[in-house]
mmCIF file of C-alpha atoms in Angstrom:
data_model
loop_
_atom_site.group_PDB
_atom_site.id
_atom_site.type_symbol
_atom_site.label_atom_id
_atom_site.label_comp_id
_atom_site.label_asym_id
_atom_site.label_seq_id
_atom_site.Cartn_x
_atom_site.Cartn_y
_atom_site.Cartn_z
ATOM 1 C CA MET A 270 -1.216 18.483 42.884
ATOM 2 C CA GLN A 271 -1.291 16.108 45.619
ATOM 3 C CA GLY A 272 -2.803 12.596 46.550
ATOM 4 C CA SER A 273 -5.196 11.176 44.161
ATOM 5 C CA LYS A 274 -5.446 13.695 41.535
ATOM 6 C CA LEU A 275 -1.640 13.106 41.165
ATOM 7 C CA VAL A 276 -2.054 9.413 40.906
ATOM 8 C CA PHE A 277 -4.874 10.158 38.159
ATOM 9 C CA ILE A 278 -3.011 12.523 36.152
ATOM 10 C CA SER A 279 -0.129 10.022 36.283
ATOM 11 C CA ALA A 280 -2.292 7.086 35.232
ATOM 12 C CA CYS A 281 -4.098 9.315 32.266
ATOM 13 C CA ALA A 282 -0.316 9.966 30.981
ATOM 14 C CA GLY A 283 0.863 6.106 31.235
ATOM 15 C CA MET A 284 -2.476 5.391 28.788
ATOM 16 C CA LEU A 285 -1.694 7.934 26.491
ATOM 17 C CA LEU A 286 1.721 6.257 26.286
ATOM 18 C CA PHE A 287 -0.045 2.993 25.696
ATOM 19 C CA GLY A 288 -2.373 4.219 22.940
ATOM 20 C CA ILE A 289 0.611 5.513 21.003
ATOM 21 C CA SER A 290 2.240 2.198 21.189
ATOM 22 C CA VAL A 291 -0.616 0.109 20.102
ATOM 23 C CA ILE A 292 -0.769 2.230 16.802
ATOM 24 C CA THR A 293 3.247 2.976 16.459
ATOM 25 C CA LEU A 294 3.829 -0.319 14.722
ATOM 26 C CA GLY A 295 1.243 -0.637 12.124
ATOM 27 C CA SER A 296 1.892 2.992 11.207
ATOM 28 C CA LEU A 297 5.787 2.247 10.578
ATOM 29 C CA ALA A 298 5.037 -1.050 8.631
ATOM 30 C CA PRO A 299 5.688 0.085 5.273
ATOM 31 C CA ASN A 300 9.260 1.448 6.644
ATOM 32 C CA LEU A 301 10.133 -1.429 8.383
ATOM 33 C CA ASN A 302 9.073 -3.533 5.437
ATOM 34 C CA VAL A 303 11.587 -1.974 3.216
ATOM 35 C CA LYS A 304 14.321 -1.392 5.853
ATOM 36 C CA PHE A 305 14.668 -5.188 6.582
ATOM 37 C CA HIS A 306 13.337 -6.661 3.465
ATOM 38 C CA LEU A 307 10.353 -8.077 4.979
ATOM 39 C CA ASP A 308 8.180 -10.437 3.060
ATOM 40 C CA PRO A 309 4.430 -10.489 4.094
ATOM 41 C CA ILE A 310 5.039 -13.859 6.215
ATOM 42 C CA ALA A 311 7.992 -12.389 8.090
ATOM 43 C CA SER A 312 5.945 -8.742 8.320
ATOM 44 C CA GLY A 313 3.032 -11.012 10.014
ATOM 45 C CA THR A 314 5.432 -12.578 12.225
ATOM 46 C CA LEU A 315 6.893 -9.595 13.465
ATOM 47 C CA PHE A 316 3.284 -7.751 14.003
ATOM 48 C CA SER A 317 2.407 -11.014 15.809
ATOM 49 C CA ILE A 318 4.968 -10.375 18.508
ATOM 50 C CA LEU A 319 3.661 -7.004 19.740
ATOM 51 C CA PRO A 320 0.184 -8.657 20.940
ATOM 52 C CA PHE A 321 2.220 -11.614 22.810
ATOM 53 C CA GLY A 322 4.224 -8.832 24.357
ATOM 54 C CA ILE A 323 0.842 -7.183 25.594
ATOM 55 C CA LEU A 324 -0.643 -10.065 26.841
ATOM 56 C CA THR A 325 2.602 -10.799 28.530
ATOM 57 C CA GLY A 326 2.620 -7.596 30.337
ATOM 58 C CA SER A 327 -1.196 -7.866 31.154
ATOM 59 C CA LEU A 328 -0.616 -11.412 33.146
ATOM 60 C CA VAL A 329 2.567 -10.212 34.835
ATOM 61 C CA PHE A 330 1.557 -6.805 36.325
ATOM 62 C CA GLY A 331 -1.265 -8.002 38.538
ATOM 63 C CA PRO A 332 -0.085 -10.403 41.055
ATOM 64 C CA PHE A 333 3.426 -8.266 40.944
ATOM 65 C CA SER A 334 1.268 -4.997 41.839
ATOM 66 C CA ASP A 335 -0.582 -6.403 44.310
ATOM 67 C CA ARG A 336 2.290 -7.477 46.264
ATOM 68 C CA TYR A 337 4.767 -4.725 45.744
ATOM 69 C CA GLY A 338 2.796 -1.860 44.697
ATOM 70 C CA TYR A 339 2.477 -0.211 41.436
ATOM 71 C CA LYS A 340 5.493 2.499 41.500
ATOM 72 C CA PHE A 341 7.998 -0.066 40.661
ATOM 73 C CA PHE A 342 6.302 -1.871 37.990
ATOM 74 C CA LEU A 343 4.911 1.054 36.224
ATOM 75 C CA VAL A 344 8.227 2.796 36.015
ATOM 76 C CA LEU A 345 9.913 -0.573 34.843
ATOM 77 C CA SER A 346 7.269 -0.656 32.195
ATOM 78 C CA ALA A 347 7.930 3.124 31.093
ATOM 79 C CA LEU A 348 11.692 2.292 30.629
ATOM 80 C CA CYS A 349 10.556 -0.918 28.536
ATOM 81 C CA MET A 350 8.716 0.967 26.393
ATOM 82 C CA PHE A 351 11.785 3.595 25.731
ATOM 83 C CA GLY A 352 13.795 0.949 24.847
ATOM 84 C CA GLY A 353 11.189 -0.587 22.790
ATOM 85 C CA PHE A 354 11.004 2.906 20.747
ATOM 86 C CA GLN A 355 14.614 2.982 20.608
ATOM 87 C CA GLY A 356 15.007 -0.267 19.162
ATOM 88 C CA ILE A 357 12.200 0.221 16.389
ATOM 89 C CA ALA A 358 14.032 3.464 15.303
ATOM 90 C CA PHE A 359 17.609 1.989 15.695
ATOM 91 C CA ALA A 360 17.624 -2.102 15.692
ATOM 92 C CA PRO A 361 20.628 -3.150 13.193
ATOM 93 C CA SER A 362 19.221 -6.427 12.991
ATOM 94 C CA LEU A 363 15.731 -8.180 12.575
ATOM 95 C CA LEU A 364 16.540 -10.408 15.731
ATOM 96 C CA LEU A 365 17.085 -7.429 18.081
ATOM 97 C CA LEU A 366 14.055 -5.713 16.428
ATOM 98 C CA LYS A 367 11.932 -8.477 17.382
ATOM 99 C CA PHE A 368 13.157 -8.356 20.877
ATOM 100 C CA CYS A 369 12.473 -4.471 21.096
ATOM 101 C CA VAL A 370 8.959 -4.968 19.635
ATOM 102 C CA PHE A 371 8.419 -7.630 22.713
ATOM 103 C CA LEU A 372 9.727 -5.043 24.982
ATOM 104 C CA PHE A 373 7.543 -2.540 23.661
ATOM 105 C CA GLY A 374 4.500 -4.842 23.851
ATOM 106 C CA PHE A 375 5.004 -5.861 27.614
ATOM 107 C CA GLY A 376 5.543 -2.490 28.617
ATOM 108 C CA GLY A 377 2.333 -1.450 27.011
ATOM 109 C CA GLY A 378 0.233 -4.118 28.483
ATOM 110 C CA ALA A 379 1.470 -3.587 31.951
ATOM 111 C CA ILE A 380 1.025 0.041 31.735
ATOM 112 C CA ASN A 381 -2.634 -0.549 30.393
ATOM 113 C CA GLY A 382 -3.548 -2.777 33.146
ATOM 114 C CA ALA A 383 -1.565 -1.134 36.270
ATOM 115 C CA THR A 384 -3.376 2.259 34.937
ATOM 116 C CA ASN A 385 -6.823 0.675 34.916
ATOM 117 C CA ALA A 386 -6.348 -1.056 38.313
ATOM 118 C CA VAL A 387 -4.911 2.089 40.149
ATOM 119 C CA VAL A 388 -7.692 4.339 38.996
ATOM 120 C CA ALA A 389 -10.148 1.672 40.181
ATOM 121 C CA ASP A 390 -8.183 1.555 43.720
ATOM 122 C CA ILE A 391 -8.497 5.446 44.003
ATOM 123 C CA SER A 392 -11.974 5.540 43.184
ATOM 124 C CA SER A 393 -14.194 5.288 46.412
ATOM 125 C CA SER A 394 -17.070 5.855 44.063
ATOM 126 C CA ASN A 395 -17.966 6.209 40.234
ATOM 127 C CA LYS A 396 -15.144 3.867 39.324
ATOM 128 C CA GLY A 397 -16.645 3.459 35.921
ATOM 129 C CA ALA A 398 -16.972 7.012 35.098
ATOM 130 C CA ASN A 399 -13.581 7.363 36.405
ATOM 131 C CA LEU A 400 -12.080 4.728 34.326
ATOM 132 C CA SER A 401 -14.149 6.103 31.111
ATOM 133 C CA LEU A 402 -11.869 9.260 31.677
ATOM 134 C CA LEU A 403 -8.703 7.382 31.772
ATOM 135 C CA GLY A 404 -9.598 5.667 28.339
ATOM 136 C CA ILE A 405 -10.070 8.984 26.718
ATOM 137 C CA PHE A 406 -6.183 9.157 26.704
ATOM 138 C CA TYR A 407 -6.019 6.044 25.104
ATOM 139 C CA ALA A 408 -7.924 7.303 22.144
ATOM 140 C CA LEU A 409 -5.850 10.397 22.245
ATOM 141 C CA GLY A 410 -2.451 8.617 21.930
ATOM 142 C CA ALA A 411 -4.087 6.078 19.432
ATOM 143 C CA LEU A 412 -5.023 9.123 17.309
ATOM 144 C CA GLY A 413 -2.488 11.374 17.528
ATOM 145 C CA MET A 414 0.488 8.786 16.590
ATOM 146 C CA PRO A 415 0.001 8.570 12.864
ATOM 147 C CA GLY A 416 -1.193 12.429 12.780
ATOM 148 C CA LEU A 417 2.075 13.123 14.077
ATOM 149 C CA LEU A 418 4.023 10.714 11.724
ATOM 150 C CA GLY A 419 2.060 11.881 9.034
ATOM 151 C CA PHE A 420 2.722 15.554 9.754
ATOM 152 C CA LEU A 421 6.586 15.180 10.201
ATOM 153 C CA GLU A 422 7.192 12.636 7.499
ATOM 154 C CA ASN A 423 8.512 14.792 4.851
ATOM 155 C CA ARG A 424 10.711 17.033 7.520
ATOM 156 C CA PHE A 425 12.348 13.969 9.507
ATOM 157 C CA SER A 426 13.072 10.488 9.343
ATOM 158 C CA TYR A 427 10.838 8.058 11.145
ATOM 159 C CA GLU A 428 13.699 7.074 13.153
ATOM 160 C CA THR A 429 14.289 10.523 14.137
ATOM 161 C CA ILE A 430 10.507 10.943 15.284
ATOM 162 C CA LEU A 431 10.434 7.987 16.947
ATOM 163 C CA SER A 432 13.802 9.031 19.115
ATOM 164 C CA TYR A 433 11.953 12.074 20.373
ATOM 165 C CA VAL A 434 8.636 10.504 20.772
ATOM 166 C CA SER A 435 10.347 7.830 23.013
ATOM 167 C CA LEU A 436 11.419 11.117 25.386
ATOM 168 C CA ALA A 437 7.793 11.105 26.516
ATOM 169 C CA SER A 438 8.467 7.396 28.011
ATOM 170 C CA LEU A 439 11.395 8.877 30.097
ATOM 171 C CA LEU A 440 9.039 11.845 31.319
ATOM 172 C CA ILE A 441 6.448 9.735 32.240
ATOM 173 C CA ALA A 442 8.489 7.251 34.109
ATOM 174 C CA GLY A 443 9.944 10.178 36.224
ATOM 175 C CA LEU A 444 6.059 11.162 36.863
ATOM 176 C CA PHE A 445 5.799 7.828 38.270
ATOM 177 C CA ILE A 446 8.657 7.811 40.281
ATOM 178 C CA PHE A 447 7.524 11.444 41.932
ATOM 179 C CA THR A 448 3.696 10.105 42.513
ATOM 180 C CA ARG A 449 2.386 8.244 45.616
ATOM 181 C CA PHE A 450 0.678 5.291 44.387
ATOM 182 C CA PRO A 451 -1.611 3.216 46.852
ATOM 183 C CA ALA A 452 0.002 0.669 48.818
ATOM 184 C CA ALA A 453 0.618 -2.785 48.206
ATOM 185 C CA LYS A 454 -2.381 -4.844 49.356
ATOM 186 C CA GLN A 455 -0.903 -8.436 49.831
ATOM 187 C CA VAL A 456 2.372 -7.676 51.877
ATOM 188 C CA GLU A 457 2.752 -11.467 52.781
ATOM 189 C CA GLY A 458 3.546 -12.833 49.265
ATOM 190 C CA ILE A 459 2.646 -12.729 45.600
ATOM 191 C CA PRO A 460 -1.196 -14.095 45.530
ATOM 192 C CA ILE A 461 -0.255 -17.182 43.229
ATOM 193 C CA SER A 462 -3.033 -19.236 45.067
ATOM 194 C CA LYS A 463 -5.592 -16.399 45.081
ATOM 195 C CA ALA A 464 -5.122 -15.714 41.627
ATOM 196 C CA TRP A 465 -5.684 -19.245 40.859
ATOM 197 C CA LYS A 466 -9.118 -19.173 42.735
ATOM 198 C CA LEU A 467 -10.297 -16.009 41.023
ATOM 199 C CA THR A 468 -9.793 -17.950 37.659
ATOM 200 C CA LYS A 469 -12.509 -20.387 38.682
ATOM 201 C CA GLU A 470 -15.265 -17.760 39.829
ATOM 202 C CA GLY A 471 -18.108 -17.107 37.425
ATOM 203 C CA PHE A 472 -18.381 -13.219 37.679
ATOM 204 C CA ILE A 473 -14.539 -13.080 36.711
ATOM 205 C CA LEU A 474 -15.108 -15.552 33.882
ATOM 206 C CA LEU A 475 -18.462 -13.990 32.767
ATOM 207 C CA SER A 476 -16.610 -10.496 32.813
ATOM 208 C CA ALA A 477 -13.289 -11.381 31.117
ATOM 209 C CA PHE A 478 -15.527 -13.466 28.246
ATOM 210 C CA PHE A 479 -17.595 -10.011 27.503
ATOM 211 C CA LEU A 480 -14.095 -8.380 27.245
ATOM 212 C CA PHE A 481 -13.207 -11.266 24.880
ATOM 213 C CA PHE A 482 -15.702 -10.454 22.761
ATOM 214 C CA GLN A 483 -15.429 -6.661 23.101
ATOM 215 C CA SER A 484 -11.793 -6.781 22.218
ATOM 216 C CA SER A 485 -12.362 -9.008 19.365
ATOM 217 C CA PHE A 486 -14.963 -6.676 17.937
ATOM 218 C CA GLU A 487 -12.443 -3.845 18.437
ATOM 219 C CA ALA A 488 -9.660 -5.459 16.608
ATOM 220 C CA ILE A 489 -11.999 -6.637 13.487
ATOM 221 C CA ILE A 490 -13.092 -2.738 13.304
ATOM 222 C CA ASN A 491 -9.561 -1.479 13.648
ATOM 223 C CA ASN A 492 -7.878 -4.244 11.016
ATOM 224 C CA TRP A 493 -10.858 -5.030 8.512
ATOM 225 C CA THR A 494 -13.033 -1.841 8.178
ATOM 226 C CA THR A 495 -10.979 0.053 5.687
ATOM 227 C CA THR A 496 -10.958 -3.069 3.441
ATOM 228 C CA TYR A 497 -14.811 -3.626 3.797
ATOM 229 C CA LEU A 498 -15.447 0.027 2.878
ATOM 230 C CA SER A 499 -13.091 0.100 0.007
ATOM 231 C CA GLN A 500 -14.121 -3.145 -1.599
ATOM 232 C CA GLN A 501 -17.802 -2.879 -0.763
ATOM 233 C CA LEU A 502 -18.723 0.430 -1.339
ATOM 234 C CA ALA A 503 -15.922 1.487 -3.349
ATOM 235 C CA ILE A 504 -14.955 4.198 -1.025
ATOM 236 C CA PRO A 505 -11.069 5.667 -1.592
ATOM 237 C CA GLY A 506 -8.645 4.187 1.012
ATOM 238 C CA ASN A 507 -8.087 7.981 2.657
ATOM 239 C CA ARG A 508 -11.752 8.269 3.061
ATOM 240 C CA ALA A 509 -12.110 4.951 4.464
ATOM 241 C CA LEU A 510 -9.226 5.523 7.185
ATOM 242 C CA PHE A 511 -10.955 8.756 8.079
ATOM 243 C CA ALA A 512 -14.335 6.901 8.852
ATOM 244 C CA LEU A 513 -12.078 4.448 10.982
ATOM 245 C CA SER A 514 -10.762 7.662 12.859
ATOM 246 C CA LEU A 515 -14.468 8.802 13.185
ATOM 247 C CA TYR A 516 -15.304 5.395 15.082
ATOM 248 C CA VAL A 517 -12.310 6.485 17.359
ATOM 249 C CA VAL A 518 -13.637 9.873 18.237
ATOM 250 C CA GLY A 519 -16.861 8.653 18.487
ATOM 251 C CA MET A 520 -15.687 6.217 21.535
ATOM 252 C CA ALA A 521 -13.574 9.306 23.350
ATOM 253 C CA ALA A 522 -16.579 11.694 23.301
ATOM 254 C CA MET A 523 -18.701 9.165 24.773
ATOM 255 C CA ARG A 524 -16.065 7.994 27.573
ATOM 256 C CA LEU A 525 -15.957 11.982 28.253
ATOM 257 C CA ILE A 526 -20.124 11.922 28.530
ATOM 258 C CA ILE A 527 -19.787 8.748 30.994
ATOM 259 C CA GLY A 528 -17.146 10.426 32.777
ATOM 260 C CA SER A 529 -18.963 13.693 33.314
ATOM 261 C CA LEU A 530 -22.692 14.195 32.496
ATOM 262 C CA LEU A 531 -23.633 10.434 33.221
ATOM 263 C CA ARG A 532 -21.510 9.835 36.302
ATOM 264 C CA ASN A 533 -24.690 9.238 38.378
ATOM 265 C CA ILE A 534 -26.312 6.980 36.038
ATOM 266 C CA THR A 535 -26.370 3.266 37.145
ATOM 267 C CA SER A 536 -23.366 1.061 35.127
ATOM 268 C CA GLN A 537 -26.262 -1.011 34.150
ATOM 269 C CA ASN A 538 -28.163 1.577 32.148
ATOM 270 C CA ILE A 539 -25.274 3.232 30.801
ATOM 271 C CA LEU A 540 -23.474 -0.390 29.435
ATOM 272 C CA PHE A 541 -26.767 -1.115 27.861
ATOM 273 C CA LEU A 542 -27.173 2.265 26.263
ATOM 274 C CA CYS A 543 -24.267 2.157 24.671
ATOM 275 C CA LEU A 544 -24.483 -1.630 23.526
ATOM 276 C CA THR A 545 -27.733 -0.219 21.689
ATOM 277 C CA PHE A 546 -26.082 2.165 20.004
ATOM 278 C CA LEU A 547 -23.742 -1.097 19.106
ATOM 279 C CA VAL A 548 -26.429 -2.751 17.303
ATOM 280 C CA ILE A 549 -27.480 0.696 15.574
ATOM 281 C CA GLY A 550 -23.876 1.029 14.059
ATOM 282 C CA CYS A 551 -23.760 -2.538 13.017
ATOM 283 C CA LEU A 552 -27.054 -1.988 11.312
ATOM 284 C CA PHE A 553 -25.911 1.259 9.405
ATOM 285 C CA ILE A 554 -22.669 -0.672 8.447
ATOM 286 C CA HIS A 555 -24.622 -3.686 7.091
ATOM 287 C CA PHE A 556 -27.320 -1.334 4.945
ATOM 288 C CA ALA A 557 -24.844 1.229 4.016
ATOM 289 C CA SER A 558 -25.008 2.306 0.570
ATOM 290 C CA SER A 559 -23.053 5.565 0.660
ATOM 291 C CA TYR A 560 -20.046 6.936 2.594
ATOM 292 C CA PHE A 561 -22.274 9.278 4.871
ATOM 293 C CA VAL A 562 -24.130 6.346 6.374
ATOM 294 C CA SER A 563 -21.169 4.211 6.592
ATOM 295 C CA ALA A 564 -19.297 7.384 8.370
ATOM 296 C CA ILE A 565 -22.720 7.507 10.867
ATOM 297 C CA GLY A 566 -22.304 3.845 11.550
ATOM 298 C CA MET A 567 -18.751 3.693 12.406
ATOM 299 C CA VAL A 568 -19.400 6.811 15.028
ATOM 300 C CA ALA A 569 -22.252 4.581 16.721
ATOM 301 C CA ILE A 570 -19.984 1.668 17.046
ATOM 302 C CA GLY A 571 -17.467 4.078 18.872
ATOM 303 C CA ILE A 572 -20.235 5.128 21.053
ATOM 304 C CA GLY A 573 -21.429 1.505 21.249
ATOM 305 C CA LEU A 574 -17.837 0.041 22.463
ATOM 306 C CA ALA A 575 -17.237 2.715 24.946
ATOM 307 C CA ALA A 576 -18.843 1.599 28.062
ATOM 308 C CA GLY A 577 -17.655 -1.993 28.156
ATOM 309 C CA PHE A 578 -14.031 -1.876 29.440
ATOM 310 C CA PRO A 579 -14.548 0.760 31.757
ATOM 311 C CA ILE A 580 -17.904 -0.111 33.692
ATOM 312 C CA VAL A 581 -17.322 -3.765 33.582
ATOM 313 C CA MET A 582 -13.444 -3.273 35.001
ATOM 314 C CA GLY A 583 -15.027 -0.777 37.430
ATOM 315 C CA LEU A 584 -17.304 -3.571 38.724
ATOM 316 C CA ILE A 585 -14.512 -5.848 38.999
ATOM 317 C CA GLY A 586 -12.486 -3.457 41.142
ATOM 318 C CA ILE A 587 -15.646 -3.136 43.364
ATOM 319 C CA ARG A 588 -16.091 -6.655 43.535
ATOM 320 C CA TYR A 589 -12.192 -7.538 44.127
ATOM 321 C CA GLU A 590 -10.920 -4.585 45.987
ATOM 322 C CA SER A 591 -8.275 -6.495 48.007
ATOM 323 C CA LEU A 592 -6.689 -8.237 44.803
ATOM 324 C CA SER A 593 -8.098 -5.578 42.132
ATOM 325 C CA ALA A 594 -4.588 -5.692 39.918
ATOM 326 C CA THR A 595 -4.609 -9.067 39.984
ATOM 327 C CA ALA A 596 -8.249 -9.628 39.011
ATOM 328 C CA PHE A 597 -7.564 -6.967 36.291
ATOM 329 C CA SER A 598 -4.528 -9.128 35.001
ATOM 330 C CA ILE A 599 -6.393 -12.314 34.839
ATOM 331 C CA VAL A 600 -9.500 -10.421 32.739
ATOM 332 C CA LEU A 601 -7.278 -8.535 30.457
ATOM 333 C CA PHE A 602 -5.455 -11.661 29.424
ATOM 334 C CA ILE A 603 -8.345 -13.386 28.423
ATOM 335 C CA ALA A 604 -9.775 -10.473 27.019
ATOM 336 C CA LEU A 605 -6.677 -9.458 24.542
ATOM 337 C CA SER A 606 -6.481 -13.313 23.768
ATOM 338 C CA GLY A 607 -9.835 -12.823 22.047
ATOM 339 C CA ASN A 608 -8.129 -9.703 20.149
ATOM 340 C CA MET A 609 -5.535 -12.031 18.725
ATOM 341 C CA MET A 610 -7.755 -15.073 18.147
ATOM 342 C CA LEU A 611 -10.887 -13.765 16.482
ATOM 343 C CA ASN A 612 -8.699 -11.310 14.178
ATOM 344 C CA TYR A 613 -6.986 -14.635 12.934
ATOM 345 C CA LEU A 614 -10.478 -16.338 12.299
ATOM 346 C CA MET A 615 -11.436 -13.034 10.619
ATOM 347 C CA GLY A 616 -8.806 -13.555 8.231
ATOM 348 C CA ILE A 617 -10.213 -17.302 7.545
ATOM 349 C CA VAL A 618 -13.621 -15.895 7.185
ATOM 350 C CA VAL A 619 -12.694 -13.211 4.599
ATOM 351 C CA GLU A 620 -10.382 -15.859 2.797
ATOM 352 C CA LYS A 621 -12.965 -18.541 2.639
ATOM 353 C CA PHE A 622 -16.329 -16.330 2.293
ATOM 354 C CA GLY A 623 -15.380 -12.953 1.331
ATOM 355 C CA ILE A 624 -15.041 -9.744 2.936
ATOM 356 C CA GLN A 625 -18.848 -9.368 2.465
ATOM 357 C CA GLN A 626 -19.285 -11.306 5.842
ATOM 358 C CA PHE A 627 -17.708 -8.333 7.807
ATOM 359 C CA PRO A 628 -21.199 -7.074 8.987
ATOM 360 C CA ALA A 629 -22.395 -10.999 9.920
ATOM 361 C CA VAL A 630 -19.400 -11.171 11.954
ATOM 362 C CA LEU A 631 -20.089 -7.883 13.869
ATOM 363 C CA PHE A 632 -23.504 -8.882 14.403
ATOM 364 C CA THR A 633 -22.575 -12.368 15.719
ATOM 365 C CA LEU A 634 -20.182 -10.850 18.077
ATOM 366 C CA CYS A 635 -22.879 -8.039 19.419
ATOM 367 C CA GLY A 636 -24.992 -10.795 19.908
ATOM 368 C CA ALA A 637 -22.566 -12.692 22.342
ATOM 369 C CA MET A 638 -21.756 -9.091 23.872
ATOM 370 C CA LEU A 639 -25.495 -8.562 24.865
ATOM 371 C CA LEU A 640 -25.835 -12.013 26.212
ATOM 372 C CA LEU A 641 -22.814 -12.316 28.356
ATOM 373 C CA ALA A 642 -23.301 -8.303 29.448
ATOM 374 C CA ALA A 643 -26.936 -9.743 31.073
ATOM 375 C CA LEU A 644 -25.433 -12.186 32.814
ATOM 376 C CA VAL A 645 -22.398 -10.132 34.233
ATOM 377 C CA ILE A 646 -25.134 -7.556 35.542
ATOM 378 C CA LYS A 647 -27.255 -10.311 36.864
ATOM 379 C CA LYS A 648 -24.260 -11.926 38.658
ATOM 380 C CA TYR A 649 -22.948 -8.714 40.289
ATOM 381 C CA LYS A 650 -26.605 -7.937 41.473
ATOM 382 C CA SER A 651 -26.444 -11.252 43.337
ATOM 383 C CA PHE A 652 -23.569 -9.946 45.159
ATOM 384 C CA THR A 653 -24.766 -6.553 46.112
ATOM 385 C CA SER A 654 -28.032 -7.988 46.981
ATOM 386 C CA ASN A 655 -26.373 -10.512 49.815
#
């Protein structure tokens, strides 16, 4: 396998690894709480380190990759994830565990950004469709890790399972080494001044804040759906978790369709088609009176969120081709900040007003996304018409 095909395969392998990393810490929360005698406050502090690491990796990879190319940073990030896996499994102290969690997040955030940027770079057309195909591997990783832990937990300790899973990081690092990635774009130096100018551009900011709300929506769905379904509809915990899995399945299936059957449909039409499904999914959740209706709503929400990141990142890749990694870095940093901030605010809403406000929050985020999507498309069309 030569050329861009091998680059795409490598990117998909990296995205699979990122999907595994995002879900691993939460899946092991009960084990780590027991092992290190963590109370709720200490546990929350530990879990806040992962998104901080992801944010840091997302911010750093762009200027570095535009200056030096993708290979070195991708290999380094995969090795960071290997160290993170091993540390989460075998760290003898809480301090070392915290450092390994940060390392884990840093590597994952950098791989997420760099794989998106490199796929945009190698796609002369259909950037959004190819980024959608890449996004499927995130879903596979996120779905696969809990299943693997659940299947093997009665046979092996979680330390042993993590130790073997970490080998995937080494294999993927090896794949990165033997992949010929696109050359560096900014050979004269790290483009700090150019990056600063990008932060002031309207299209970058509109795109970033659209993804800010999309990322917030995803975080709230991931972290609060099971609580809402359990408390409001009296759905057992295991069935609520299955409904959450259906959301990931809906997202993965729609991304596959975007990357194949809908490749020739305009980005604008795909984005608003998916946002229509998002509104429908929110309505199903709001009016759900049974598990079946809520499950349909979760699938529709997964479909609705499928296009946001790949389509908007694809437009950014087209608009800022010479600084694509740096542009992606800025946008992902702002977007993932939303993931952290809105999830915290959701906790305040639940404490003050109750989990029954869950649909109202979803509708609010949905409205913000619709408005910003219209502005992003309008701004992009103004570039292409000039």
